[in-house]
Tab-separated table of C-alpha atoms in Angstrom:
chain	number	residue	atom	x	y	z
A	158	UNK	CA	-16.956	17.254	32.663
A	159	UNK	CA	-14.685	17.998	29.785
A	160	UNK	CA	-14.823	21.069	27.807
A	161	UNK	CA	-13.443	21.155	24.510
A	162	UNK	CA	-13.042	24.973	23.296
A	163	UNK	CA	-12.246	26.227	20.242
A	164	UNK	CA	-11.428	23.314	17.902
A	165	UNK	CA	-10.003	24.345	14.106
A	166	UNK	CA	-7.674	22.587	11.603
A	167	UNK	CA	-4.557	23.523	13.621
A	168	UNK	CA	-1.790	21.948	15.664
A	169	UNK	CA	-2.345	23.198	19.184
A	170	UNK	CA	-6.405	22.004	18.604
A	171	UNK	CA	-4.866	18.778	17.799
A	172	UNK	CA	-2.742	18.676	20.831
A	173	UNK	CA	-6.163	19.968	22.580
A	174	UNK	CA	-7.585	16.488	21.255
A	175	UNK	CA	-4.385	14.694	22.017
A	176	UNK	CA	-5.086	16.062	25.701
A	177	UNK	CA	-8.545	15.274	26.133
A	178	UNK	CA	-7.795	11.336	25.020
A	179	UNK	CA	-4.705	11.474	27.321
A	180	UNK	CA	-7.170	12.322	30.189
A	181	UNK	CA	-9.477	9.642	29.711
A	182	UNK	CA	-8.004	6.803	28.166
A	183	UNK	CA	-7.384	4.409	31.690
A	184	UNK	CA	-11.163	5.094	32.412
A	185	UNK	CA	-13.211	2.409	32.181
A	186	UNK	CA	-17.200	1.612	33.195
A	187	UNK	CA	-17.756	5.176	33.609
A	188	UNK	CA	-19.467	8.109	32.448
A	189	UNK	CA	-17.427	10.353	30.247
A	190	UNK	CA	-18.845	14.091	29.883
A	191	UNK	CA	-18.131	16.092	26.993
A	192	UNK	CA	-18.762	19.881	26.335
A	193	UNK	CA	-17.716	21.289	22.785
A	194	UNK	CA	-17.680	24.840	23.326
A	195	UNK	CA	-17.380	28.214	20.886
A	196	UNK	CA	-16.280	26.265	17.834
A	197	UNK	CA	-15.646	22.727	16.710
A	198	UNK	CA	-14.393	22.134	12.967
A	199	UNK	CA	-17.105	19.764	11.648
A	200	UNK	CA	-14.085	17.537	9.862
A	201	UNK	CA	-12.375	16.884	13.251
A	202	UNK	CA	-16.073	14.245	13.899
A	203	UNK	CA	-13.923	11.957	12.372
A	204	UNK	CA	-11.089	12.393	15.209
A	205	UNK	CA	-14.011	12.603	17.749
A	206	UNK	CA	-15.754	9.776	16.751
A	207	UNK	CA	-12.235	7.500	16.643
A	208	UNK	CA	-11.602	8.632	20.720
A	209	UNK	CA	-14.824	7.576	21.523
A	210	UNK	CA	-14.965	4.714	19.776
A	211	UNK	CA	-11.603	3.770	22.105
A	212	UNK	CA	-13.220	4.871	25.181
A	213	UNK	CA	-16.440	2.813	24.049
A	214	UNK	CA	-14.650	-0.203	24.130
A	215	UNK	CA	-13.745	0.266	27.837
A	216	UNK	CA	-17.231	0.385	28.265
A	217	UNK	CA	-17.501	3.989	29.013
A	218	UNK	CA	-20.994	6.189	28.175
A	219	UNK	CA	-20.725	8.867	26.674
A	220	UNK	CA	-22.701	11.994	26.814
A	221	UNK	CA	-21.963	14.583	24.447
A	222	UNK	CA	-23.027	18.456	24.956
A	223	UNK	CA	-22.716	21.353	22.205
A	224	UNK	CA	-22.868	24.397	23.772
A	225	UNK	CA	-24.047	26.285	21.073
A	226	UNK	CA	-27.043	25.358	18.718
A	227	UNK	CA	-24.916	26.940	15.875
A	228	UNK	CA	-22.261	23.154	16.353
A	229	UNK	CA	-25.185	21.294	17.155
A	230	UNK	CA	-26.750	22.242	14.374
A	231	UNK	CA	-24.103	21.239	11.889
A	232	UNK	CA	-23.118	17.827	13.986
A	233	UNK	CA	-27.087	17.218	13.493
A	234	UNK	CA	-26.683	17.870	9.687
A	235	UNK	CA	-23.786	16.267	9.756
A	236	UNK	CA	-24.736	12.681	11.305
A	237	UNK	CA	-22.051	12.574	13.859
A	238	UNK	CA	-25.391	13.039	16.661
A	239	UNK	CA	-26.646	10.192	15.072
A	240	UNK	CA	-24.490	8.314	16.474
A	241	UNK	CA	-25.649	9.246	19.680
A	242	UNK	CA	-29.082	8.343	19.026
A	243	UNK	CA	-30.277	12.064	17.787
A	244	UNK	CA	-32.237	12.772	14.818
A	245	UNK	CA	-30.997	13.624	11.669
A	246	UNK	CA	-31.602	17.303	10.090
A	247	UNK	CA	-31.433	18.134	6.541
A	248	UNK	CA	-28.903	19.804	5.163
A	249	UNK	CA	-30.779	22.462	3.176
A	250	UNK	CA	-27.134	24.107	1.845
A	251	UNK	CA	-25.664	20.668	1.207
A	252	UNK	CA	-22.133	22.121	3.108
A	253	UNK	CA	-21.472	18.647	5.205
A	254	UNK	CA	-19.933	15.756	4.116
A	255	UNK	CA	-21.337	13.095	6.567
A	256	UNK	CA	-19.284	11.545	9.347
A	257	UNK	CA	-19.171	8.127	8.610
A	258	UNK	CA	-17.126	4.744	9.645
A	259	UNK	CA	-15.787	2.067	7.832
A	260	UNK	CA	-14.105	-1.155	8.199
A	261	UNK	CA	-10.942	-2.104	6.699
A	262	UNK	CA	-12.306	-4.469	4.193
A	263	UNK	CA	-14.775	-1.679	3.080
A	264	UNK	CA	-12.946	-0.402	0.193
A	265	UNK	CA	-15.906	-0.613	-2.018
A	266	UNK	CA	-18.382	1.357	0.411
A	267	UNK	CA	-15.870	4.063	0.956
A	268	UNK	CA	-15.920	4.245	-2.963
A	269	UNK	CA	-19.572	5.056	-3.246
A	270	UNK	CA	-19.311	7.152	-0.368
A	271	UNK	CA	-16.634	9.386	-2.104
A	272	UNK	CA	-18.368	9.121	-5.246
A	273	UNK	CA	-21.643	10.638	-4.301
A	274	UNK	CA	-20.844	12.765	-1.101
A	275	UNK	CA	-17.907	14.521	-1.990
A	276	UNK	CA	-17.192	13.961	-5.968
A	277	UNK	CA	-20.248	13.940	-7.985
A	278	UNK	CA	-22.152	16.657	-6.104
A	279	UNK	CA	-23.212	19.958	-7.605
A	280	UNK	CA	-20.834	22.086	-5.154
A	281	UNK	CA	-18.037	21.412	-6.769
A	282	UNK	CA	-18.486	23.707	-10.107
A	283	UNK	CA	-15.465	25.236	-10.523
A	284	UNK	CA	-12.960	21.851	-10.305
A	285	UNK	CA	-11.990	20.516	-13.553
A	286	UNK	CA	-12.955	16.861	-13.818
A	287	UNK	CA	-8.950	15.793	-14.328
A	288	UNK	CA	-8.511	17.640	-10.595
A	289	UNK	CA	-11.870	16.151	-9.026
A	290	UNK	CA	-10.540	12.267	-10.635
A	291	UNK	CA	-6.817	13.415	-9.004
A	292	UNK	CA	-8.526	14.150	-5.576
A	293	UNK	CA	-10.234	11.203	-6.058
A	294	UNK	CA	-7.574	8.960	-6.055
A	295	UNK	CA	-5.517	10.839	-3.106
A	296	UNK	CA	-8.069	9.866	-0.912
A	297	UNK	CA	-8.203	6.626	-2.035
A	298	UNK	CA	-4.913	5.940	-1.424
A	299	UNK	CA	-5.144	7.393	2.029
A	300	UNK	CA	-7.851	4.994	2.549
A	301	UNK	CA	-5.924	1.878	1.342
A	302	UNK	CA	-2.857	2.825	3.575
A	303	UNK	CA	-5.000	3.032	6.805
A	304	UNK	CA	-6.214	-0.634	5.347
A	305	UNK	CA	-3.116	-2.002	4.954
A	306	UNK	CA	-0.867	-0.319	7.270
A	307	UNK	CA	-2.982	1.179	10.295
A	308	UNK	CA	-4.293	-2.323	11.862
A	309	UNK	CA	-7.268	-0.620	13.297
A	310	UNK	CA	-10.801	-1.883	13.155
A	311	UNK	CA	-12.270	1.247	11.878
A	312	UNK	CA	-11.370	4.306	10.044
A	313	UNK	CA	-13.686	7.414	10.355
A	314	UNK	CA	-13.703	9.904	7.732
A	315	UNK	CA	-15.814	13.410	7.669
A	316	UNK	CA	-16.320	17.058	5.855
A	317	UNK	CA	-17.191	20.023	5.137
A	318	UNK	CA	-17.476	22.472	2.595
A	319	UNK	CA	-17.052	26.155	2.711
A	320	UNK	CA	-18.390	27.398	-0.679
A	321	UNK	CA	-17.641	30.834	-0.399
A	322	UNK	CA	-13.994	30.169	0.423
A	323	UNK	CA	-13.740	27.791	-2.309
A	324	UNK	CA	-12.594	24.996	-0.172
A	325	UNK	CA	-13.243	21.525	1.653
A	326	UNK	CA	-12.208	20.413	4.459
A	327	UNK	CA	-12.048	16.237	5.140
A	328	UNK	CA	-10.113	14.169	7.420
A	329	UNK	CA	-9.484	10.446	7.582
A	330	UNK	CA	-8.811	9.059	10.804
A	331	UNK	CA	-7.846	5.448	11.918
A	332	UNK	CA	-7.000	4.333	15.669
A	333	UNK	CA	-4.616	1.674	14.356
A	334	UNK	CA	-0.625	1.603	15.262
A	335	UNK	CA	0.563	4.883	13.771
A	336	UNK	CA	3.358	5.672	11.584
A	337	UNK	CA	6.388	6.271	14.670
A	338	UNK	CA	5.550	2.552	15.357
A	339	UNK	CA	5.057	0.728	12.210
A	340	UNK	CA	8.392	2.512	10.950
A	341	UNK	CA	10.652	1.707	13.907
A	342	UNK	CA	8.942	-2.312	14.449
A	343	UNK	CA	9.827	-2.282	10.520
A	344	UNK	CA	13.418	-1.263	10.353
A	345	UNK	CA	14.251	-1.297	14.220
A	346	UNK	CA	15.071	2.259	13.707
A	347	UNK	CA	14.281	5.182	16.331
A	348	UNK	CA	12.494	8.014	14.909
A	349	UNK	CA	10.591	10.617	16.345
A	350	UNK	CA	6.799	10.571	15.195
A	351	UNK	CA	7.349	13.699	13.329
A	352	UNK	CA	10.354	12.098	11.704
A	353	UNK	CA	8.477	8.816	10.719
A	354	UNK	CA	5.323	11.186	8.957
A	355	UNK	CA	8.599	12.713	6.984
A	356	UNK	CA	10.093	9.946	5.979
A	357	UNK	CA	6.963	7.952	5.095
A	358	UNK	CA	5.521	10.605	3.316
A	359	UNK	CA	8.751	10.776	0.790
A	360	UNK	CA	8.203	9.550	-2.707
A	361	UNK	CA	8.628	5.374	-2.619
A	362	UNK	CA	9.295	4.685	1.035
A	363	UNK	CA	7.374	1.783	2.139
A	364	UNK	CA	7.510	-0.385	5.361
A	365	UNK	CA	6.021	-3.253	3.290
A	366	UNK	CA	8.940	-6.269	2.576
A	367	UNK	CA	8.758	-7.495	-0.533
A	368	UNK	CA	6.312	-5.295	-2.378
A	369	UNK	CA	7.559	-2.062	-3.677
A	370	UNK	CA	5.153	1.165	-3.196
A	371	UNK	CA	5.190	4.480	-1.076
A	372	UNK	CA	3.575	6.485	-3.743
A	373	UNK	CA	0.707	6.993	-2.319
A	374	UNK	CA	1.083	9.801	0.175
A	375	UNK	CA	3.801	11.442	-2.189
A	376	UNK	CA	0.652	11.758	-4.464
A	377	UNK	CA	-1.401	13.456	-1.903
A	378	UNK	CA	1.398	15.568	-1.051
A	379	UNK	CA	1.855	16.907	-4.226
A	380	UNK	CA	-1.803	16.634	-5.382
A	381	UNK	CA	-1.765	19.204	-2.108
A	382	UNK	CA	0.810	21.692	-3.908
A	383	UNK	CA	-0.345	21.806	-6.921
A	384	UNK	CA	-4.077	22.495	-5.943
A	385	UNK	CA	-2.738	25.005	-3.022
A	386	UNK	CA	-4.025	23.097	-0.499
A	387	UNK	CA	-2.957	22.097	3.411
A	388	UNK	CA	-2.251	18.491	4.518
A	389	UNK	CA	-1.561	18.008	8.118
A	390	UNK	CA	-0.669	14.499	9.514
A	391	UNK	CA	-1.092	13.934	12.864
A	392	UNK	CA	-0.095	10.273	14.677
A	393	UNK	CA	1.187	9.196	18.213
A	394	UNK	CA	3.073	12.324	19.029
A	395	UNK	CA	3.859	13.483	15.660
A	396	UNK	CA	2.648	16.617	13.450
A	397	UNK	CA	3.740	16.932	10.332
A	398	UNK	CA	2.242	20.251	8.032
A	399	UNK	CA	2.586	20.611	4.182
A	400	UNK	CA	1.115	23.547	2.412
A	401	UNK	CA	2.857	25.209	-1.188
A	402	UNK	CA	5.255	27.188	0.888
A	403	UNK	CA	6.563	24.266	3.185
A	404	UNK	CA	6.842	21.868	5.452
A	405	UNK	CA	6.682	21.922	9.554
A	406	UNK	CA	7.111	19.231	11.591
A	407	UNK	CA	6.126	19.247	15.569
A	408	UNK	CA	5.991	17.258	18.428
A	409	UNK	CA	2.751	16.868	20.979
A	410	UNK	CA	2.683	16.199	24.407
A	411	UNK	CA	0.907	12.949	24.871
A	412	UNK	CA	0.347	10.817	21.996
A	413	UNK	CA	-2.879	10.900	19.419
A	414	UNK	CA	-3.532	6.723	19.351
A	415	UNK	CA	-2.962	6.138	15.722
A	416	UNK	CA	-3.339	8.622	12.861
A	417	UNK	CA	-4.909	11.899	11.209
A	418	UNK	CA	-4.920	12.773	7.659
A	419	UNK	CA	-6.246	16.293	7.679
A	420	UNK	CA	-6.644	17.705	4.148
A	421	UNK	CA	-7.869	21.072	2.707
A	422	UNK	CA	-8.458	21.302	-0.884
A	423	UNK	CA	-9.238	24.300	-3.411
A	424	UNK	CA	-12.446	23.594	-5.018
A	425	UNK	CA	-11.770	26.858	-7.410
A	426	UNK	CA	-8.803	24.630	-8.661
A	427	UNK	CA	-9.842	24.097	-12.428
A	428	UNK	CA	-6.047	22.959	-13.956
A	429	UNK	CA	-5.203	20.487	-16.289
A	430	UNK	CA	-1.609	20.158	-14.729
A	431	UNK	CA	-1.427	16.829	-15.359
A	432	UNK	CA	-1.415	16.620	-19.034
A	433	UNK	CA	1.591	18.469	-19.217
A	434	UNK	CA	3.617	15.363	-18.074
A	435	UNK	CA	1.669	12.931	-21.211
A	436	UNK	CA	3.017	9.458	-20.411
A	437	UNK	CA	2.816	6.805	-23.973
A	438	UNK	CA	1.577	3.278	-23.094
A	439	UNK	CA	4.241	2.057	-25.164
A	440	UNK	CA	6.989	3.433	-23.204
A	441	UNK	CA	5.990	2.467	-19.373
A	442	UNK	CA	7.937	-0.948	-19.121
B	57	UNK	CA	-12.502	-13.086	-17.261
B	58	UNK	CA	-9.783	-14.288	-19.826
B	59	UNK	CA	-9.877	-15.292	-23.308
B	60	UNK	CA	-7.312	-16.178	-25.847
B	61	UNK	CA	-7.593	-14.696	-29.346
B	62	UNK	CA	-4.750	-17.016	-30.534
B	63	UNK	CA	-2.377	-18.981	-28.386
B	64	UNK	CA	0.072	-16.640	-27.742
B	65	UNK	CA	-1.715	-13.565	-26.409
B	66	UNK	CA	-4.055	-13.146	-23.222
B	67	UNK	CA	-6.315	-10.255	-22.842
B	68	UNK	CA	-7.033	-9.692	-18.898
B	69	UNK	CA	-10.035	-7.618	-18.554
B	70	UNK	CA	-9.351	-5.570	-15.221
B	71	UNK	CA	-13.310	-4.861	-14.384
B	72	UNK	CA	-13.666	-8.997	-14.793
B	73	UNK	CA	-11.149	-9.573	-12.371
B	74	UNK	CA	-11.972	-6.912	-9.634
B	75	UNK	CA	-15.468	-7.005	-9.627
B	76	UNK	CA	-15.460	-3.429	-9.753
B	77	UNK	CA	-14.750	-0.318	-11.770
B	78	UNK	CA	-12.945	0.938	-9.083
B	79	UNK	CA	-9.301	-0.334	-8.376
B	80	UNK	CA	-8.207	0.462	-5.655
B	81	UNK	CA	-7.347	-2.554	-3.026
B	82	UNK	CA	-4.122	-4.043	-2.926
B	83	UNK	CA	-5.895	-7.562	-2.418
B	84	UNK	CA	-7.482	-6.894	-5.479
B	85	UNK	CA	-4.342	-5.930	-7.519
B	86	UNK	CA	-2.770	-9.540	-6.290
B	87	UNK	CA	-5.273	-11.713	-7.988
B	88	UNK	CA	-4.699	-9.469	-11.485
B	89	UNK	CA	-1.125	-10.384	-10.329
B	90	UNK	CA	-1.704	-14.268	-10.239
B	91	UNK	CA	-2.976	-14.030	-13.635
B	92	UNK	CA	-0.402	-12.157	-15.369
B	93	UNK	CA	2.270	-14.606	-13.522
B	94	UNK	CA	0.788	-17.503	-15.056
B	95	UNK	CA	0.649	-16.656	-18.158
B	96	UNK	CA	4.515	-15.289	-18.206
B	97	UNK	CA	5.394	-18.672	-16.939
B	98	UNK	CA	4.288	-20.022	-20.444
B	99	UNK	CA	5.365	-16.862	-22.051
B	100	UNK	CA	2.233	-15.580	-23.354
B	101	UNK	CA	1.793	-12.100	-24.166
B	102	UNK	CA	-0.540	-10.258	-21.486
B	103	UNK	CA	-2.692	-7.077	-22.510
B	104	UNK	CA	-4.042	-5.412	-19.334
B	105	UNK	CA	-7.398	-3.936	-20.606
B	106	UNK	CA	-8.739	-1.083	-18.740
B	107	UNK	CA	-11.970	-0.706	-20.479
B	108	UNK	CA	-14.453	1.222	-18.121
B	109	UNK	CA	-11.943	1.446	-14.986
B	110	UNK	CA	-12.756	4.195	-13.584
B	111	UNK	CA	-10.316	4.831	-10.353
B	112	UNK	CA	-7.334	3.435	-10.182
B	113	UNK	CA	-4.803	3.928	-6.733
B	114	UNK	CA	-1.194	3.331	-6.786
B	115	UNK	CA	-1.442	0.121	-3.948
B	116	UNK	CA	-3.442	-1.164	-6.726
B	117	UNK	CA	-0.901	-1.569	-9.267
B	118	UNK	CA	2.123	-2.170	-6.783
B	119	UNK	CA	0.866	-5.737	-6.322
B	120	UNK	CA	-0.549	-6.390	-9.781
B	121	UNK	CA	2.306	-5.197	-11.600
B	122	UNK	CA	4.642	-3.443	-9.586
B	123	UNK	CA	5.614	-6.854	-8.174
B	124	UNK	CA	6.445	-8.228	-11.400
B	125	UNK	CA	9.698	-7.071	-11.130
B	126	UNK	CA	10.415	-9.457	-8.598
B	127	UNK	CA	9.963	-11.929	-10.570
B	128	UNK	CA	10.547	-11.110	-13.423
B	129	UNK	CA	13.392	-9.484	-15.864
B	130	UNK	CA	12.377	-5.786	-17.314
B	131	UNK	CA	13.349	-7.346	-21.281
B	132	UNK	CA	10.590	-10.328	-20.450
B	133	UNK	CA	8.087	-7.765	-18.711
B	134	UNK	CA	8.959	-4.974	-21.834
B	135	UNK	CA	8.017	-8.077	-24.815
B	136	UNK	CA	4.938	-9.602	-22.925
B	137	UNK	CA	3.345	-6.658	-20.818
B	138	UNK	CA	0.878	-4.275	-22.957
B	139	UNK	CA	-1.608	-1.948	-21.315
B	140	UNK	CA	-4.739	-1.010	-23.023
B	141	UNK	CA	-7.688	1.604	-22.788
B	142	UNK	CA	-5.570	3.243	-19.802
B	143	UNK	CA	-6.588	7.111	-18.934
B	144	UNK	CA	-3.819	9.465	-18.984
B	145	UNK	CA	-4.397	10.094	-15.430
B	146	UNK	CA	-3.779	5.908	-14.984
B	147	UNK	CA	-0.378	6.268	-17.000
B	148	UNK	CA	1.014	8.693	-15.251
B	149	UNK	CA	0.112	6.377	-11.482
B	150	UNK	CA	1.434	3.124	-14.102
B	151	UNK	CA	4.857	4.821	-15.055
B	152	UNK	CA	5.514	6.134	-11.631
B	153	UNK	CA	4.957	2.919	-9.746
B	154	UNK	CA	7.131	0.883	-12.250
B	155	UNK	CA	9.560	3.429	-12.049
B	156	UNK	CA	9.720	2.854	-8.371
B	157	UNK	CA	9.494	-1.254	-8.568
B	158	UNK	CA	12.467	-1.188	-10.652
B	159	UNK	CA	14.692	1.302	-8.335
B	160	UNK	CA	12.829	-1.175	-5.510
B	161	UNK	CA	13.603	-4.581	-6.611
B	162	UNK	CA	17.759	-3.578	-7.299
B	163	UNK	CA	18.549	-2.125	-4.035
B	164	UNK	CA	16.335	-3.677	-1.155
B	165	UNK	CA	18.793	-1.886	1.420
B	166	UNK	CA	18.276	1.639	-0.109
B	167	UNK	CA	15.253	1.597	2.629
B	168	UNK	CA	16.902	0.859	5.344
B	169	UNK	CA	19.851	3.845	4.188
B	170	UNK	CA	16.909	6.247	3.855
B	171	UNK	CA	15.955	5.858	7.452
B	172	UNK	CA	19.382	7.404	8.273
B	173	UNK	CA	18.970	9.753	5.842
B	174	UNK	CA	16.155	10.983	7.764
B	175	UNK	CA	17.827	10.554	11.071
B	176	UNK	CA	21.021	12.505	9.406
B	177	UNK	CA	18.811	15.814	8.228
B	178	UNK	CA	18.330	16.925	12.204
């Protein structure tokens, strides 16, 4: 059996992940046993539920343990154990944002689901509607670039909220090619995954031909700064950190098959920053 | 989905053409694309409406306008292109992406150079 101990919103938990899919990825037609153990950051279901999906299609079983009732509780009220065939609990303190997976084509669903899970609910008080609409569209755009860059048939995407720290935690996850790959098959180039995250991540650098963009993640990244937020990027063996003070790029052992958006927002963020740049239709052209 | 006041002008309504008040597919921002193209290739004036959009993601307007400068000179895109009932928040996302088309479309290789760029900060 597997135990995986102590899981937060930090690099060497990632490379914890990283290890545990390195261990188990040439299995196939067995049983895979998994312990979470002490803690397990709800918004990491997404990464969880991306492995398994991998190890599912070598037709593996899963059986999942939580050692404690305190992160079986929350992956209850969170519908990851759904999954799994358990039954839902409600979520009297409405802190989760569901686990949840999409396909590629289901821009419109993952809409909705932003819309009433994370956006329009009542937990959100303190963010000005200009900075909800803004974190909005980040996420969207994450979305979009897993659809059109990623090549994976699913992307996963969970929460959570922690409403006395004025904060959310959500992650988007796809098993696709990652960014050290699509950069270097795009410009026969070399880069480290770390370097790949950093150079994607700059303001109008696209591997599409033809079709200008790259804006996207240079949104989130300074959507991220402004709101005093964390966005960590994890794909193949790349780890890329941004938070107001700076940025930090590692390396993993082993390789995390495809990518991780990890984001942490303010939720007692209520600017109206982006007025102060007013932009006239007249003069866009 | 499109309707001509007089000849000359062409009022796309964005929520007709999506489907959707939310924009945010890049498949979706091609067939707004399509339509403006046409009607540039008979010079008609094009006004984007925006009524009711409510989201609106930069991959979006890459492909339905961002890519007009492909095609397209900025004088012919500056005396047929109008946007209407556009958010501020949309404006700012509009400016920045044709902003980037325009650096885009001159220098194709300036990608390419920015990979070394990358490679030269170690």
């Amino acid at each position: 059996m597997t135990i995986i101990a102590n899981i937060k919103n930090s690099y060497n938990s990632f490379q914890r992940l990283i290890n545990f899919y390195e261990q188990n990825k040439n299995r196939r037609f067995e049983e895979i046993e998994v312990e979470l153990y002490t803690w397990f950051s709800a918004n990491l279901c997404a990464v969880l539920g991306g492995i398994f999906d991998l190890y599912n299609e070598k037709l593996n079983t899963i059986k999942l343990r939580c050692a404690s009732s305190g992160i079986e509780e929350i992956l209850l009220k969170n519908e990851f154990l759904t999954f799994f065939g358990a039954r839902k609990i409600e979520d009297n303190y409405h802190t989760t944002i569901p686990y949840a997976r999409f396909n590629g084509t289901d821009g419109k669903v993952f809409s909705k689901y932003i819309r009433e899970k994370l956006i329009e609910r009542d937990e959100l008080p303190n963010m000005s509607d200009l900075v909800k609409e803004k974190m909005r569209e980040a996420i969207h755009e994450i979305f979009v670039n897993a659809q059109i860059h990623s090549e994976s048939s699913y992307i996963y995407t969970c929460g959570q909220f922690f409403p006395r720290d004025n904060r959310i935690e959500f992650t988007i996850v796809d098993t696709g090619i990652g960014f050290k790959r699509k950069v270097n098959e795009r410009f026969n180039s070399s880069l480290s995954g770390a370097q790949a995250i950093q150079w994607a991540i700059k303001d109008g650098h696209t591997t599409k031909e033809g079709v200008s963009g790259g804006i996207g993640l240079a949104l989130l990244r300074e959507f991220v700064e402004k709101n005093k937020g964390v966005l960590q990027i994890v794909s193949s063996d790349g780890y890329y950190e941004y938070t107001y003070k700076g940025e930090q790029l590692e390396s993993f052992n082993g390789s995390f098959p495809g990518s991780i958006i990890n984001l942490q927002f303010r939720t007692d963020d209520n600017s109206s920053y982006i007025l102060k740049e007013e932009v006239n239709k007249d003069d866009i052209f | 989905m499109i309707y001509s006041k007089i000849m000359k002008e062409i009022t796309i309504n964005i929520v007709s053409v999506v489907g959707n008040v939310d924009c945010t597919e890049a498949s979706d921002g091609e067939k707004v694309y399509k339509l403006i193209e046409a009607a540039f290739r008979e010079d008609k004036n094009v006004i984007l409406s925006f009524l009711n959009v409510e989201l609106i993601t930069t991959a979006f307007l890459n492909t339905a306008i961002g890519q007009l400068y492909k095609e397209f000179s900025e004088e012919k895109i500056k005396e047929l292109l109008q946007v209407d009932e556009m958010t501020q928040s949309g404006l700012i996302s509009l400016k920045r992406v044709v902003d980037t088309a325009k650096v885009y479309y001159k220098d194709p290789d300036a990608m390419r150079r920015s990979i070394n760029d990358i490679l030269g900060e170690e």
